[in-house]
Short mmCIF file of C-alpha atoms in Angstrom, two decimals:
data_model
loop_
_atom_site.label_atom_id
_atom_site.label_comp_id
_atom_site.label_asym_id
_atom_site.label_seq_id
_atom_site.Cartn_x
_atom_site.Cartn_y
_atom_site.Cartn_z
CA MET A 120 38.15 116.04 80.34
CA THR A 121 40.73 113.68 81.33
CA GLN A 122 44.41 114.27 80.87
CA VAL A 123 46.46 111.55 79.59
CA LEU A 124 50.07 111.11 80.73
CA PRO A 125 52.77 110.11 78.41
CA PRO A 126 54.20 106.98 79.08
CA ILE A 127 57.49 106.74 80.85
CA SER A 128 60.53 105.38 79.19
CA GLU A 129 61.97 102.04 81.11
CA ALA A 130 65.57 103.64 80.72
CA ALA A 131 64.31 106.31 83.14
CA PRO A 132 65.58 106.14 86.60
CA ARG A 133 63.54 103.80 89.10
CA HIS A 134 62.40 106.89 91.21
CA ILE A 135 60.72 108.41 88.31
CA ARG A 136 59.49 105.59 86.44
CA HIS A 137 57.14 104.70 89.72
CA GLU A 138 55.93 108.13 90.53
CA ARG A 139 53.75 110.29 88.27
CA ILE A 140 53.52 114.03 88.51
CA VAL A 141 49.90 115.07 88.05
CA PRO A 142 49.45 118.93 87.86
CA GLY A 143 47.27 120.04 90.85
CA ALA A 144 47.84 116.75 92.77
CA PRO A 145 48.92 117.44 96.22
CA ARG A 146 52.69 116.32 96.74
CA ARG A 147 53.25 112.94 98.51
CA ARG A 148 55.21 113.63 101.91
CA ARG A 149 58.08 111.21 102.55
CA ALA A 150 58.34 108.92 105.71
CA SER A 151 61.13 110.79 106.95
CA GLU A 152 59.49 114.33 106.77
CA PRO A 153 57.32 114.31 109.82
CA PHE A 154 60.35 113.09 112.00
CA VAL A 155 62.60 116.08 110.49
CA THR A 156 59.78 118.47 111.15
CA PHE A 157 59.26 117.17 114.71
CA SER A 158 63.14 116.92 115.43
CA SER A 159 63.55 120.63 113.95
CA GLN A 160 61.02 122.23 115.85
CA THR A 161 61.84 120.62 119.64
CA VAL A 162 65.62 121.87 118.82
CA MET A 163 64.27 125.37 118.12
CA ILE A 164 61.87 124.98 121.35
CA LEU A 165 65.07 124.06 123.14
CA TRP A 166 67.28 126.75 121.91
CA THR A 167 64.61 129.31 122.59
CA ALA A 168 64.06 128.36 126.24
CA LEU A 169 68.08 128.39 126.77
CA VAL A 170 68.22 131.96 125.43
CA PHE A 171 64.83 133.46 126.93
CA VAL A 172 64.55 131.71 130.29
CA PRO A 173 68.02 133.49 131.39
CA LEU A 174 66.99 136.60 130.22
CA LEU A 175 63.82 136.44 131.81
CA TRP A 176 65.50 135.51 135.19
CA THR A 177 67.60 138.30 134.96
CA LEU A 178 64.92 140.59 134.16
CA MET A 179 63.11 139.46 137.30
CA SER A 180 66.19 139.55 139.39
CA SER A 181 66.43 143.32 138.51
CA PHE A 182 63.43 144.14 140.48
CA LYS A 183 64.48 142.12 143.77
CA THR A 184 67.11 142.91 146.82
CA SER A 185 69.82 141.01 146.93
CA ARG A 186 68.49 139.24 150.11
CA GLU A 187 65.45 138.22 147.79
CA ILE A 188 67.75 136.95 145.23
CA LEU A 189 69.81 134.86 147.62
CA GLU A 190 66.71 133.53 149.43
CA SER A 191 64.34 132.73 146.48
CA PRO A 192 66.40 132.90 143.15
CA PHE A 193 63.33 132.01 141.30
CA GLY A 194 60.71 133.55 142.98
CA LEU A 195 58.69 136.69 141.91
CA PRO A 196 59.72 140.01 143.93
CA THR A 197 57.72 141.34 146.77
CA ARG A 198 57.88 144.73 145.66
CA TRP A 199 58.26 146.04 141.67
CA SER A 200 60.57 148.84 142.17
CA PHE A 201 63.18 150.56 139.88
CA ASP A 202 65.46 151.14 142.89
CA ASN A 203 68.02 149.23 141.62
CA TYR A 204 67.96 150.76 138.08
CA ILE A 205 68.45 154.08 139.86
CA ASN A 206 71.27 152.66 142.33
CA ALA A 207 72.85 151.19 139.08
CA TRP A 208 72.66 154.37 136.88
CA THR A 209 73.77 156.61 139.56
CA GLN A 210 75.67 155.28 142.32
CA ALA A 211 77.67 152.36 140.26
CA GLY A 212 78.31 154.87 137.14
CA ILE A 213 76.51 152.97 134.52
CA GLY A 214 75.07 155.87 133.16
CA GLN A 215 78.57 157.37 132.41
CA PHE A 216 79.56 153.50 131.14
CA PHE A 217 76.75 153.91 129.13
CA ALA A 218 77.07 157.43 127.25
CA ASN A 219 80.64 156.44 126.71
CA THR A 220 79.85 153.31 124.92
CA VAL A 221 77.05 155.27 122.89
CA VAL A 222 79.69 157.67 121.52
CA VAL A 223 82.40 154.93 120.87
CA VAL A 224 80.10 152.47 119.02
CA ALA A 225 78.18 155.28 116.89
CA GLY A 226 81.37 156.92 115.76
CA ALA A 227 83.09 153.53 115.04
CA LEU A 228 79.99 152.34 113.20
CA ALA A 229 79.72 155.45 111.06
CA LEU A 230 83.35 155.14 110.16
CA THR A 231 83.07 151.57 109.68
CA MET A 232 80.22 151.50 107.38
CA LEU A 233 81.45 154.67 105.43
CA LEU A 234 84.93 153.31 104.51
CA GLY A 235 83.59 149.55 104.36
CA ALA A 236 81.18 150.56 101.77
CA MET A 237 83.62 152.52 99.71
CA CYS A 238 86.10 149.92 99.62
CA ALA A 239 83.78 147.19 99.22
CA TYR A 240 82.44 149.30 96.01
CA ALA A 241 86.12 149.73 94.66
CA LEU A 242 87.13 145.95 94.74
CA ALA A 243 83.48 144.91 93.50
CA ARG A 244 83.41 147.47 90.55
CA PHE A 245 87.04 148.33 89.74
CA ASP A 246 89.70 146.06 88.15
CA PHE A 247 93.14 147.17 89.39
CA PRO A 248 96.29 145.32 89.54
CA GLY A 249 96.52 143.86 93.18
CA ARG A 250 92.90 143.56 93.57
CA ALA A 251 92.57 139.79 94.24
CA PHE A 252 95.45 140.02 96.47
CA ILE A 253 93.75 142.54 98.61
CA ARG A 254 90.59 140.86 98.88
CA ASN A 255 92.63 137.77 99.97
CA LEU A 256 94.36 139.96 102.65
CA ILE A 257 90.97 141.17 103.95
CA LEU A 258 89.86 137.57 104.10
CA ALA A 259 92.92 136.72 105.82
CA GLY A 260 92.04 139.64 108.35
CA LEU A 261 88.68 137.75 109.32
CA THR A 262 90.95 134.63 110.31
CA PHE A 263 93.30 136.58 112.67
CA PRO A 264 92.27 136.38 116.14
CA VAL A 265 92.05 139.86 117.76
CA PHE A 266 94.15 138.86 121.07
CA LEU A 267 97.06 138.12 119.26
CA ALA A 268 97.53 141.66 118.01
CA VAL A 269 96.95 143.05 121.60
CA VAL A 270 100.33 143.72 122.30
CA PRO A 271 101.51 145.25 119.12
CA LEU A 272 98.09 147.25 119.09
CA PHE A 273 98.90 148.71 122.46
CA PHE A 274 102.31 150.26 121.53
CA VAL A 275 100.91 151.51 118.14
CA VAL A 276 98.10 153.18 119.97
CA GLN A 277 100.46 154.49 122.71
CA ASN A 278 102.75 155.85 120.00
CA PHE A 279 100.22 157.91 118.41
CA GLY A 280 99.11 159.41 121.76
CA LEU A 281 95.58 157.80 121.52
CA MET A 282 95.68 155.72 124.78
CA ASN A 283 92.65 156.73 127.09
CA SER A 284 90.95 158.38 124.25
CA HIS A 285 87.69 157.77 122.81
CA ILE A 286 89.14 158.83 119.46
CA GLY A 287 91.61 155.85 119.63
CA LEU A 288 89.17 153.26 120.77
CA ILE A 289 87.03 154.36 117.51
CA VAL A 290 89.70 153.95 115.14
CA THR A 291 90.78 150.51 116.89
CA TYR A 292 87.04 149.37 116.51
CA THR A 293 87.07 150.74 112.96
CA ALA A 294 90.02 148.65 112.17
CA TYR A 295 88.54 145.64 114.01
CA ALA A 296 85.06 145.68 112.09
CA LEU A 297 86.38 146.63 108.47
CA PRO A 298 87.38 143.28 107.12
CA PHE A 299 84.03 141.70 108.05
CA THR A 300 82.35 144.96 106.42
CA ILE A 301 84.57 144.73 103.02
CA PHE A 302 84.17 141.21 102.78
CA PHE A 303 80.31 140.90 102.76
CA LEU A 304 79.72 144.41 101.10
CA ALA A 305 81.75 143.56 98.30
CA ALA A 306 79.69 140.41 97.47
CA PHE A 307 76.41 142.30 97.65
CA PHE A 308 77.87 145.03 95.38
CA GLU A 309 78.72 142.69 92.92
CA GLN A 310 75.02 141.53 92.33
CA LEU A 311 74.01 145.04 91.91
CA PRO A 312 73.17 145.64 88.09
CA ALA A 313 76.18 147.31 86.21
CA GLU A 314 73.79 148.97 83.89
CA ILE A 315 72.48 151.45 86.03
CA ALA A 316 76.09 152.65 86.80
CA GLU A 317 76.49 152.78 83.21
CA ALA A 318 73.50 154.84 82.62
CA ALA A 319 74.27 157.30 85.59
CA ALA A 320 77.76 157.76 83.82
CA ILE A 321 76.07 158.30 80.33
CA ASP A 322 73.83 161.07 82.25
CA GLY A 323 77.28 162.79 83.17
CA ALA A 324 77.29 161.66 87.06
CA SER A 325 80.85 161.53 88.24
CA GLN A 326 82.10 158.22 90.30
CA TRP A 327 81.52 159.76 93.55
CA ARG A 328 77.74 160.70 92.74
CA THR A 329 77.00 157.22 91.03
CA PHE A 330 78.25 155.81 94.33
CA PHE A 331 76.37 157.83 97.01
CA SER A 332 73.24 158.71 95.06
CA VAL A 333 72.66 155.46 92.85
CA MET A 334 74.55 152.38 94.17
CA LEU A 335 74.63 152.99 97.86
CA PRO A 336 70.96 153.64 98.40
CA MET A 337 70.26 150.12 96.06
CA ALA A 338 72.84 148.63 98.69
CA ALA A 339 70.63 149.56 101.73
CA PRO A 340 69.30 146.28 102.71
CA GLY A 341 72.96 144.68 102.88
CA MET A 342 74.30 147.93 104.56
CA SER A 343 71.36 147.49 107.45
CA ALA A 344 72.62 144.00 107.81
CA ILE A 345 76.14 144.57 108.21
CA ALA A 346 75.32 147.69 110.29
CA LEU A 347 73.19 145.68 112.51
CA LEU A 348 76.04 142.77 112.99
CA ASN A 349 78.69 145.62 113.56
CA PHE A 350 76.90 146.99 116.31
CA VAL A 351 76.15 144.08 118.21
CA GLY A 352 79.81 142.95 117.92
CA LEU A 353 81.09 146.50 118.67
CA TRP A 354 78.60 147.17 121.65
CA ASN A 355 79.54 143.84 123.57
CA GLN A 356 83.54 144.04 122.73
CA TYR A 357 85.63 143.87 126.18
CA LEU A 358 89.26 142.93 125.23
CA LEU A 359 89.93 146.07 123.06
CA PRO A 360 88.59 148.72 125.84
CA LEU A 361 90.32 146.67 128.46
CA VAL A 362 93.78 147.24 126.91
CA LEU A 363 93.06 150.50 125.49
CA ILE A 364 91.12 152.53 128.21
CA THR A 365 92.35 152.60 132.00
CA ASP A 366 90.93 155.81 132.80
CA PRO A 367 87.86 155.00 134.88
CA SER A 368 85.83 157.78 133.58
CA LYS A 369 86.39 156.82 130.06
CA SER A 370 85.40 152.88 130.08
CA VAL A 371 82.62 151.47 128.33
CA LEU A 372 79.63 149.12 129.70
CA THR A 373 81.47 145.96 129.47
CA GLN A 374 84.35 147.41 131.44
CA GLY A 375 82.07 149.28 133.72
CA MET A 376 80.14 145.65 134.48
CA GLN A 377 83.48 143.99 135.59
CA THR A 378 84.26 147.20 137.86
CA PHE A 379 81.08 147.08 139.51
CA ALA A 380 81.08 143.45 140.16
CA VAL A 381 84.74 143.45 141.58
CA GLN A 382 84.96 146.37 143.35
CA ALA A 383 82.25 145.59 145.49
CA GLY A 384 83.82 142.57 146.78
CA PHE A 385 81.81 140.36 148.89
CA ASN A 386 79.06 143.18 149.62
CA VAL A 387 77.71 142.88 145.94
CA ASP A 388 74.48 144.33 145.34
CA PHE A 389 72.88 142.04 143.19
CA GLY A 390 69.85 143.80 142.56
CA ALA A 391 71.59 146.73 140.94
CA LEU A 392 74.10 144.25 139.02
CA PHE A 393 71.09 142.77 137.37
CA ALA A 394 69.77 145.83 136.58
CA ALA A 395 72.82 147.19 134.84
CA ALA A 396 73.19 143.81 132.94
CA VAL A 397 69.58 144.60 131.79
CA MET A 398 70.46 147.94 130.73
CA THR A 399 73.62 146.45 128.88
CA VAL A 400 71.49 143.98 127.09
CA ALA A 401 68.44 146.17 126.08
CA PRO A 402 69.86 148.41 123.26
CA VAL A 403 70.91 145.36 121.41
CA LEU A 404 67.64 143.76 121.75
CA ILE A 405 65.64 147.04 120.91
CA VAL A 406 68.26 147.82 117.85
CA TYR A 407 67.64 144.14 116.81
CA LEU A 408 63.67 144.43 116.80
CA LEU A 409 63.71 147.24 114.98
CA PHE A 410 65.68 146.37 112.24
CA GLN A 411 64.89 142.60 112.18
CA LYS A 412 62.69 143.01 109.07
CA LYS A 413 65.48 144.51 106.96
CA LEU A 414 68.03 141.92 108.20
CA LEU A 415 65.78 139.20 106.93
CA SER A 416 65.04 141.01 103.84
CA SER A 417 68.85 141.21 103.16
CA VAL A 418 69.24 137.93 103.63
CA ALA A 419 66.03 136.55 101.37
CA GLN A 420 67.61 138.81 98.85
CA GLY A 421 70.97 137.48 98.92
CA ALA A 422 69.63 134.29 98.79
CA LEU A 423 67.27 134.63 95.49
CA LYS A 424 70.32 136.38 93.76
#
């Protein structure tokens, strides 16, 4: 059976008059599509190489001695040993810095996600005076460079008696990450169906019960994505702990790496330094590999909405 296509009006645009769409027929590729595909793939391959090659070189150098690194920087180590990791963990104090970083980042991340989700839900679901002003103020906080607030922040933390304490650093990290968290979670909560919250209210659930038992689990993909991004930003933070922590025993990894490289002077143990760099980067890579599916699913869900 032959399908008869209706005639195309002469008043239709030229690109419509000269192209007939037949159901089931393969789409005709434009002449520029192969070039665009090749160019994008080439850029992605180059970008992957720029990221992967330094990581691979750092990992390989972490198993070499300082002499091998200086004599043959791109050669394979003669003996694969974890001595550099042991020296960095014990002698250089990376183990203590690592523990301090885990405590600070975990505390700040938990506090940030709890407060950020509550503030974002209130801004997204409730209509109250000053709501637009508060959202614009949070948006302005995203554009404010953190180094401009270092001096007043130092005196504020000092006046509260939180200098050289992990509590002060956790509170500062939370304040630093809250604008980003609230801004993006508010947009995510706005996309959730209001009928579910209304049904929970009809069943007698309070606002707290509705938030924690109904709406917050529904926002799990967005929470996971924002938590991952916050984790990366807080783990790599250097300026804030540099200003607020002067006690070496309470330093975080970024400070410890800088101290390890500077104090050694010209007698740097490059193998241990590369091992310390690998131990600093590894948690971020592991967390990303574990949660990348949730991150991609949340991005796809936001695009569909």
